């Protein structure tokens, strides 16, 4: 396994924001991408300490977390199994999971909801099995994500991140407070009705100081897009040479650009967007990007 990754900070070209940077956690690894590596790091050490040989986790059929767990397990010499939500499907993400040696168990949406009982039912008797929650959500994941802050300059005014469960955001906020920074954390949820993310963060940290949620950039909900998001994404990638994904990171970048146009920032503000990775997921959205035959 690799240790001590310090992902690069790259400046973006933006006419209104001369101090806009992107923290390239997507470059940590193509498969154990971005925040999923940060979230797994201390879970893997815990599994090792407890002498567990088999990671068992949960996710949807396009989950970046499943792919990250599969790749991380194979590199650490561990077995991996995933409970996949919903009917049996074949896709590129699950194919990659299987190539990394992951066993897939498809479960209907009702059974999927009770993860502890699924784990008990299949692996209750297996002393090697190590439970990892959906998306890697855990205190260990918060600790891993807090380390991102230690890799950044101390004078950043605004840090932006996309959110699903809010675990990554909780870690960033923890890091900001641990270092006593004045930085504001801006969270852009990828799903609709995501006010729960503030509660999630509160549950981990017992406060939500210096946090702002921008709940209006979900584009219809989780994994939903609109033509304006796809257009933005194509322009962004062409102009910056940085790939973003339609589920998370494009929505975050769209929010920053939109807020800039609405004069939300001061011109001299230093802004860092966290690239949380997730680029393999684009494979599942080919239809939106492939050229039509002429
Ligand atoms: C999983 C994921 C997120 C969401 O992270 P949470 O910690 O669940 O909020 C954000 N961006 C990408 C690319 C992801 O794969």
GROMACS .gro file of C-alpha atoms and ligand atoms in nm:
model
  309
    1UNK     CA    1   0.000   0.000   0.000
    2UNK     CA    2   0.106   0.357  -0.045
    3UNK     CA    3   0.133   0.597   0.245
    4UNK     CA    4   0.182   0.972   0.288
    5UNK     CA    5   0.014   1.090  -0.026
    6UNK     CA    6   0.014   1.465  -0.066
    7UNK     CA    7  -0.207   1.550  -0.362
    8UNK     CA    8  -0.119   1.860  -0.569
    9UNK     CA    9  -0.293   2.197  -0.561
   10UNK     CA   10  -0.359   2.327  -0.912
   11UNK     CA   11  -0.462   2.680  -1.003
   12UNK     CA   12  -0.772   2.721  -1.221
   13UNK     CA   13  -0.829   2.992  -1.481
   14UNK     CA   14  -1.132   3.200  -1.391
   15UNK     CA   15  -1.200   3.559  -1.504
   16UNK     CA   16  -1.356   3.666  -1.171
   17UNK     CA   17  -1.154   3.453  -0.931
   18UNK     CA   18  -0.778   3.507  -0.962
   19UNK     CA   19  -0.718   3.287  -0.654
   20UNK     CA   20  -0.916   2.974  -0.736
   21UNK     CA   21  -0.740   2.641  -0.680
   22UNK     CA   22  -0.834   2.276  -0.701
   23UNK     CA   23  -0.693   2.014  -0.464
   24UNK     CA   24  -0.637   1.715  -0.691
   25UNK     CA   25  -0.732   1.424  -0.463
   26UNK     CA   26  -0.855   1.259  -0.783
   27UNK     CA   27  -0.487   1.199  -0.865
   28UNK     CA   28  -0.432   0.986  -0.554
   29UNK     CA   29  -0.539   0.679  -0.753
   30UNK     CA   30  -0.768   0.609  -1.050
   31UNK     CA   31  -0.970   0.348  -0.858
   32UNK     CA   32  -0.921   0.427  -0.489
   33UNK     CA   33  -1.021   0.773  -0.584
   34UNK     CA   34  -1.007   1.094  -0.390
   35UNK     CA   35  -1.204   1.101  -0.072
   36UNK     CA   36  -1.259   0.725  -0.084
   37UNK     CA   37  -0.891   0.670  -0.010
   38UNK     CA   38  -0.903   0.928   0.271
   39UNK     CA   39  -1.207   0.752   0.414
   40UNK     CA   40  -1.063   0.401   0.391
   41UNK     CA   41  -0.717   0.476   0.523
   42UNK     CA   42  -0.787   0.439   0.898
   43UNK     CA   43  -1.049   0.168   0.842
   44UNK     CA   44  -0.776  -0.039   0.677
   45UNK     CA   45  -0.540   0.018   0.971
   46UNK     CA   46  -0.818  -0.084   1.208
   47UNK     CA   47  -0.884  -0.401   1.007
   48UNK     CA   48  -0.511  -0.478   1.017
   49UNK     CA   49  -0.488  -0.417   1.394
   50UNK     CA   50  -0.784  -0.647   1.452
   51UNK     CA   51  -0.623  -0.903   1.222
   52UNK     CA   52  -0.922  -0.911   0.984
   53UNK     CA   53  -0.865  -1.053   0.637
   54UNK     CA   54  -1.192  -0.978   0.468
   55UNK     CA   55  -1.354  -0.638   0.405
   56UNK     CA   56  -1.734  -0.648   0.377
   57UNK     CA   57  -1.915  -0.339   0.257
   58UNK     CA   58  -2.226  -0.195   0.089
   59UNK     CA   59  -2.317   0.024  -0.208
   60UNK     CA   60  -2.518   0.089  -0.521
   61UNK     CA   61  -2.428  -0.054  -0.861
   62UNK     CA   62  -2.226   0.259  -0.954
   63UNK     CA   63  -2.065   0.317  -0.616
   64UNK     CA   64  -1.718   0.474  -0.617
   65UNK     CA   65  -1.680   0.337  -0.265
   66UNK     CA   66  -1.721  -0.025  -0.382
   67UNK     CA   67  -1.453   0.015  -0.646
   68UNK     CA   68  -1.220   0.188  -0.398
   69UNK     CA   69  -1.272  -0.088  -0.141
   70UNK     CA   70  -1.212  -0.360  -0.400
   71UNK     CA   71  -0.886  -0.203  -0.520
   72UNK     CA   72  -0.764  -0.116  -0.168
   73UNK     CA   73  -0.839  -0.468  -0.043
   74UNK     CA   74  -0.650  -0.633  -0.325
   75UNK     CA   75  -0.348  -0.409  -0.268
   76UNK     CA   76  -0.353  -0.480   0.103
   77UNK     CA   77  -0.380  -0.854   0.035
   78UNK     CA   78  -0.731  -0.876   0.181
   79UNK     CA   79  -1.048  -1.038   0.052
   80UNK     CA   80  -1.349  -0.817  -0.022
   81UNK     CA   81  -1.723  -0.868  -0.052
   82UNK     CA   82  -1.992  -0.613  -0.133
   83UNK     CA   83  -2.367  -0.618  -0.085
   84UNK     CA   84  -2.498  -0.440  -0.394
   85UNK     CA   85  -2.835  -0.265  -0.372
   86UNK     CA   86  -3.108  -0.375  -0.614
   87UNK     CA   87  -3.157  -0.622  -0.894
   88UNK     CA   88  -2.866  -0.798  -1.063
   89UNK     CA   89  -2.696  -0.573  -1.318
   90UNK     CA   90  -2.377  -0.583  -1.521
   91UNK     CA   91  -2.181  -0.262  -1.563
   92UNK     CA   92  -1.827  -0.126  -1.599
   93UNK     CA   93  -1.791  -0.031  -1.232
   94UNK     CA   94  -1.894  -0.374  -1.105
   95UNK     CA   95  -1.671  -0.534  -1.367
   96UNK     CA   96  -1.372  -0.343  -1.224
   97UNK     CA   97  -1.473  -0.446  -0.870
   98UNK     CA   98  -1.473  -0.809  -0.978
   99UNK     CA   99  -1.137  -0.774  -1.153
  100UNK     CA  100  -0.994  -0.657  -0.820
  101UNK     CA  101  -1.133  -0.977  -0.670
  102UNK     CA  102  -1.444  -0.849  -0.499
  103UNK     CA  103  -1.735  -1.090  -0.446
  104UNK     CA  104  -2.071  -0.926  -0.522
  105UNK     CA  105  -2.396  -1.018  -0.347
  106UNK     CA  106  -2.704  -0.846  -0.492
  107UNK     CA  107  -2.979  -0.779  -0.240
  108UNK     CA  108  -3.324  -0.629  -0.282
  109UNK     CA  109  -3.378  -0.272  -0.162
  110UNK     CA  110  -3.569  -0.371   0.152
  111UNK     CA  111  -3.308  -0.617   0.283
  112UNK     CA  112  -3.035  -0.370   0.187
  113UNK     CA  113  -3.164  -0.118   0.440
  114UNK     CA  114  -3.063  -0.333   0.738
  115UNK     CA  115  -2.689  -0.357   0.685
  116UNK     CA  116  -2.599  -0.494   1.027
  117UNK     CA  117  -2.842  -0.781   0.992
  118UNK     CA  118  -2.713  -0.864   0.642
  119UNK     CA  119  -2.360  -0.870   0.781
  120UNK     CA  120  -2.471  -1.092   1.071
  121UNK     CA  121  -2.664  -1.325   0.843
  122UNK     CA  122  -2.377  -1.387   0.601
  123UNK     CA  123  -2.064  -1.324   0.808
  124UNK     CA  124  -2.172  -1.336   1.172
  125UNK     CA  125  -1.967  -1.653   1.224
  126UNK     CA  126  -1.665  -1.539   1.024
  127UNK     CA  127  -1.390  -1.403   1.255
  128UNK     CA  128  -1.207  -1.259   0.951
  129UNK     CA  129  -1.493  -1.036   0.833
  130UNK     CA  130  -1.465  -0.660   0.889
  131UNK     CA  131  -1.776  -0.441   0.852
  132UNK     CA  132  -1.742  -0.117   0.654
  133UNK     CA  133  -2.056   0.096   0.626
  134UNK     CA  134  -2.192   0.229   0.298
  135UNK     CA  135  -1.961   0.495   0.153
  136UNK     CA  136  -1.710   0.415   0.428
  137UNK     CA  137  -1.901   0.645   0.667
  138UNK     CA  138  -1.731   0.625   1.008
  139UNK     CA  139  -1.527   0.817   1.263
  140UNK     CA  140  -1.215   0.673   1.100
  141UNK     CA  141  -1.325   0.828   0.770
  142UNK     CA  142  -1.369   1.168   0.937
  143UNK     CA  143  -1.016   1.142   1.079
  144UNK     CA  144  -0.876   1.052   0.737
  145UNK     CA  145  -1.051   1.344   0.566
  146UNK     CA  146  -0.934   1.590   0.834
  147UNK     CA  147  -0.579   1.527   0.711
  148UNK     CA  148  -0.659   1.704   0.383
  149UNK     CA  149  -0.654   2.037   0.570
  150UNK     CA  150  -0.298   1.977   0.692
  151UNK     CA  151  -0.189   1.961   0.325
  152UNK     CA  152  -0.331   2.306   0.243
  153UNK     CA  153  -0.201   2.659   0.308
  154UNK     CA  154  -0.342   2.812   0.629
  155UNK     CA  155  -0.477   3.130   0.468
  156UNK     CA  156  -0.755   2.985   0.251
  157UNK     CA  157  -1.082   3.185   0.283
  158UNK     CA  158  -1.319   2.925   0.138
  159UNK     CA  159  -1.296   2.549   0.090
  160UNK     CA  160  -1.563   2.379  -0.122
  161UNK     CA  161  -1.653   2.011  -0.131
  162UNK     CA  162  -1.931   1.799  -0.279
  163UNK     CA  163  -2.129   1.582  -0.038
  164UNK     CA  164  -2.320   1.253  -0.038
  165UNK     CA  165  -2.322   1.139   0.325
  166UNK     CA  166  -2.137   1.446   0.458
  167UNK     CA  167  -1.854   1.241   0.610
  168UNK     CA  168  -1.588   1.409   0.398
  169UNK     CA  169  -1.731   1.749   0.490
  170UNK     CA  170  -1.724   1.657   0.860
  171UNK     CA  171  -1.356   1.565   0.827
  172UNK     CA  172  -1.269   1.891   0.653
  173UNK     CA  173  -1.448   2.092   0.921
  174UNK     CA  174  -1.271   1.893   1.190
  175UNK     CA  175  -0.936   1.973   1.027
  176UNK     CA  176  -1.023   2.343   0.999
  177UNK     CA  177  -1.104   2.361   1.370
  178UNK     CA  178  -0.809   2.147   1.479
  179UNK     CA  179  -0.576   2.397   1.313
  180UNK     CA  180  -0.768   2.701   1.436
  181UNK     CA  181  -0.819   2.836   1.083
  182UNK     CA  182  -1.063   3.110   0.981
  183UNK     CA  183  -1.157   2.919   0.666
  184UNK     CA  184  -1.527   2.873   0.583
  185UNK     CA  185  -1.630   2.528   0.461
  186UNK     CA  186  -1.887   2.531   0.179
  187UNK     CA  187  -2.066   2.203   0.118
  188UNK     CA  188  -2.251   2.132  -0.208
  189UNK     CA  189  -2.479   1.828  -0.163
  190UNK     CA  190  -2.522   1.607  -0.470
  191UNK     CA  191  -2.874   1.515  -0.362
  192UNK     CA  192  -3.205   1.687  -0.308
  193UNK     CA  193  -3.331   1.781   0.041
  194UNK     CA  194  -2.984   1.750   0.188
  195UNK     CA  195  -3.034   1.960   0.501
  196UNK     CA  196  -2.965   1.637   0.694
  197UNK     CA  197  -2.598   1.681   0.609
  198UNK     CA  198  -2.565   1.955   0.871
  199UNK     CA  199  -2.706   1.710   1.131
  200UNK     CA  200  -2.468   1.442   1.011
  201UNK     CA  201  -2.175   1.678   1.061
  202UNK     CA  202  -2.311   1.784   1.400
  203UNK     CA  203  -2.332   1.418   1.506
  204UNK     CA  204  -1.960   1.376   1.438
  205UNK     CA  205  -1.829   1.709   1.564
  206UNK     CA  206  -2.095   1.849   1.805
  207UNK     CA  207  -2.088   2.182   1.623
  208UNK     CA  208  -2.133   2.325   1.275
  209UNK     CA  209  -1.940   2.653   1.307
  210UNK     CA  210  -1.784   2.790   0.986
  211UNK     CA  211  -2.008   2.565   0.775
  212UNK     CA  212  -2.232   2.678   0.487
  213UNK     CA  213  -2.453   2.432   0.297
  214UNK     CA  214  -2.549   2.521  -0.061
  215UNK     CA  215  -2.850   2.298  -0.117
  216UNK     CA  216  -2.966   2.440  -0.453
  217UNK     CA  217  -2.713   2.278  -0.683
  218UNK     CA  218  -2.843   1.918  -0.690
  219UNK     CA  219  -2.985   1.946  -1.047
  220UNK     CA  220  -3.286   1.731  -0.967
  221UNK     CA  221  -3.127   1.489  -0.721
  222UNK     CA  222  -2.863   1.222  -0.677
  223UNK     CA  223  -2.705   1.119  -1.011
  224UNK     CA  224  -2.954   1.345  -1.192
  225UNK     CA  225  -2.831   1.603  -1.439
  226UNK     CA  226  -2.970   1.887  -1.650
  227UNK     CA  227  -2.843   2.006  -1.990
  228UNK     CA  228  -2.695   2.320  -1.828
  229UNK     CA  229  -2.483   2.104  -1.595
  230UNK     CA  230  -2.361   1.887  -1.883
  231UNK     CA  231  -2.278   2.199  -2.088
  232UNK     CA  232  -2.096   2.353  -1.793
  233UNK     CA  233  -1.904   2.031  -1.741
  234UNK     CA  234  -1.791   2.010  -2.103
  235UNK     CA  235  -1.672   2.372  -2.102
  236UNK     CA  236  -1.496   2.333  -1.767
  237UNK     CA  237  -1.308   2.022  -1.877
  238UNK     CA  238  -1.205   2.180  -2.209
  239UNK     CA  239  -1.088   2.506  -2.050
  240UNK     CA  240  -0.911   2.365  -1.744
  241UNK     CA  241  -0.787   2.026  -1.862
  242UNK     CA  242  -0.931   1.873  -1.545
  243UNK     CA  243  -1.196   1.600  -1.562
  244UNK     CA  244  -1.493   1.633  -1.328
  245UNK     CA  245  -1.782   1.389  -1.284
  246UNK     CA  246  -2.152   1.473  -1.326
  247UNK     CA  247  -2.262   1.319  -0.993
  248UNK     CA  248  -2.046   1.519  -0.751
  249UNK     CA  249  -1.758   1.737  -0.863
  250UNK     CA  250  -1.927   1.910  -1.160
  251UNK     CA  251  -2.209   2.023  -0.928
  252UNK     CA  252  -1.954   2.165  -0.684
  253UNK     CA  253  -1.764   2.354  -0.959
  254UNK     CA  254  -2.094   2.481  -1.102
  255UNK     CA  255  -2.183   2.620  -0.758
  256UNK     CA  256  -1.851   2.806  -0.731
  257UNK     CA  257  -1.887   2.958  -1.080
  258UNK     CA  258  -2.248   3.054  -1.015
  259UNK     CA  259  -2.169   3.215  -0.678
  260UNK     CA  260  -1.881   3.408  -0.839
  261UNK     CA  261  -2.120   3.551  -1.099
  262UNK     CA  262  -2.354   3.656  -0.818
  263UNK     CA  263  -2.066   3.850  -0.651
  264UNK     CA  264  -2.064   3.617  -0.354
  265UNK     CA  265  -1.686   3.637  -0.310
  266UNK     CA  266  -1.439   3.920  -0.268
  267UNK     CA  267  -1.197   3.943  -0.556
  268UNK     CA  268  -0.892   3.867  -0.342
  269UNK     CA  269  -1.054   3.563  -0.169
  270UNK     CA  270  -0.847   3.246  -0.179
  271UNK     CA  271  -1.072   2.954  -0.273
  272UNK     CA  272  -0.990   2.583  -0.281
  273UNK     CA  273  -1.224   2.326  -0.438
  274UNK     CA  274  -1.161   1.968  -0.328
  275UNK     CA  275  -1.159   1.728  -0.622
  276UNK     CA  276  -1.299   1.416  -0.456
  277UNK     CA  277  -1.240   1.199  -0.765
  278UNK     CA  278  -1.508   0.957  -0.878
  279UNK     CA  279  -1.413   0.975  -1.243
  280UNK     CA  280  -1.471   0.608  -1.329
  281UNK     CA  281  -1.841   0.680  -1.272
  282UNK     CA  282  -1.844   0.877  -1.599
  283UNK     CA  283  -1.838   0.540  -1.775
  284UNK     CA  284  -2.196   0.485  -1.662
  285UNK     CA  285  -2.305   0.812  -1.824
  286UNK     CA  286  -2.157   0.754  -2.169
  287UNK     CA  287  -2.482   0.841  -2.345
  288UNK     CA  288  -2.456   1.200  -2.225
  289UNK     CA  289  -2.111   1.253  -2.373
  290UNK     CA  290  -2.059   1.025  -2.673
  291UNK     CA  291  -2.085   1.199  -3.007
  292UNK     CA  292  -2.396   1.128  -3.211
  293UNK     CA  293  -2.321   0.981  -3.554
  294UNK     CA  294  -2.312   1.258  -3.817
  295LIG     C1  295  -1.843   0.945  -0.245
  295LIG     C2  296  -1.812   1.074  -0.311
  295LIG     C3  297  -1.846   1.197  -0.252
  295LIG     C4  298  -1.930   1.207  -0.125
  295LIG     O1  299  -1.856   1.191  -0.009
  295LIG     P1  300  -1.931   1.189   0.133
  295LIG     O2  301  -1.821   1.171   0.231
  295LIG     O3  302  -2.024   1.070   0.131
  295LIG     O4  303  -2.007   1.315   0.149
  295LIG     C5  304  -1.807   1.314  -0.315
  295LIG     N1  305  -1.741   1.311  -0.434
  295LIG     C6  306  -1.709   1.195  -0.494
  295LIG     C7  307  -1.641   1.200  -0.624
  295LIG     C8  308  -1.742   1.073  -0.435
  295LIG     O5  309  -1.711   0.958  -0.498
   0.00000   0.00000   0.00000
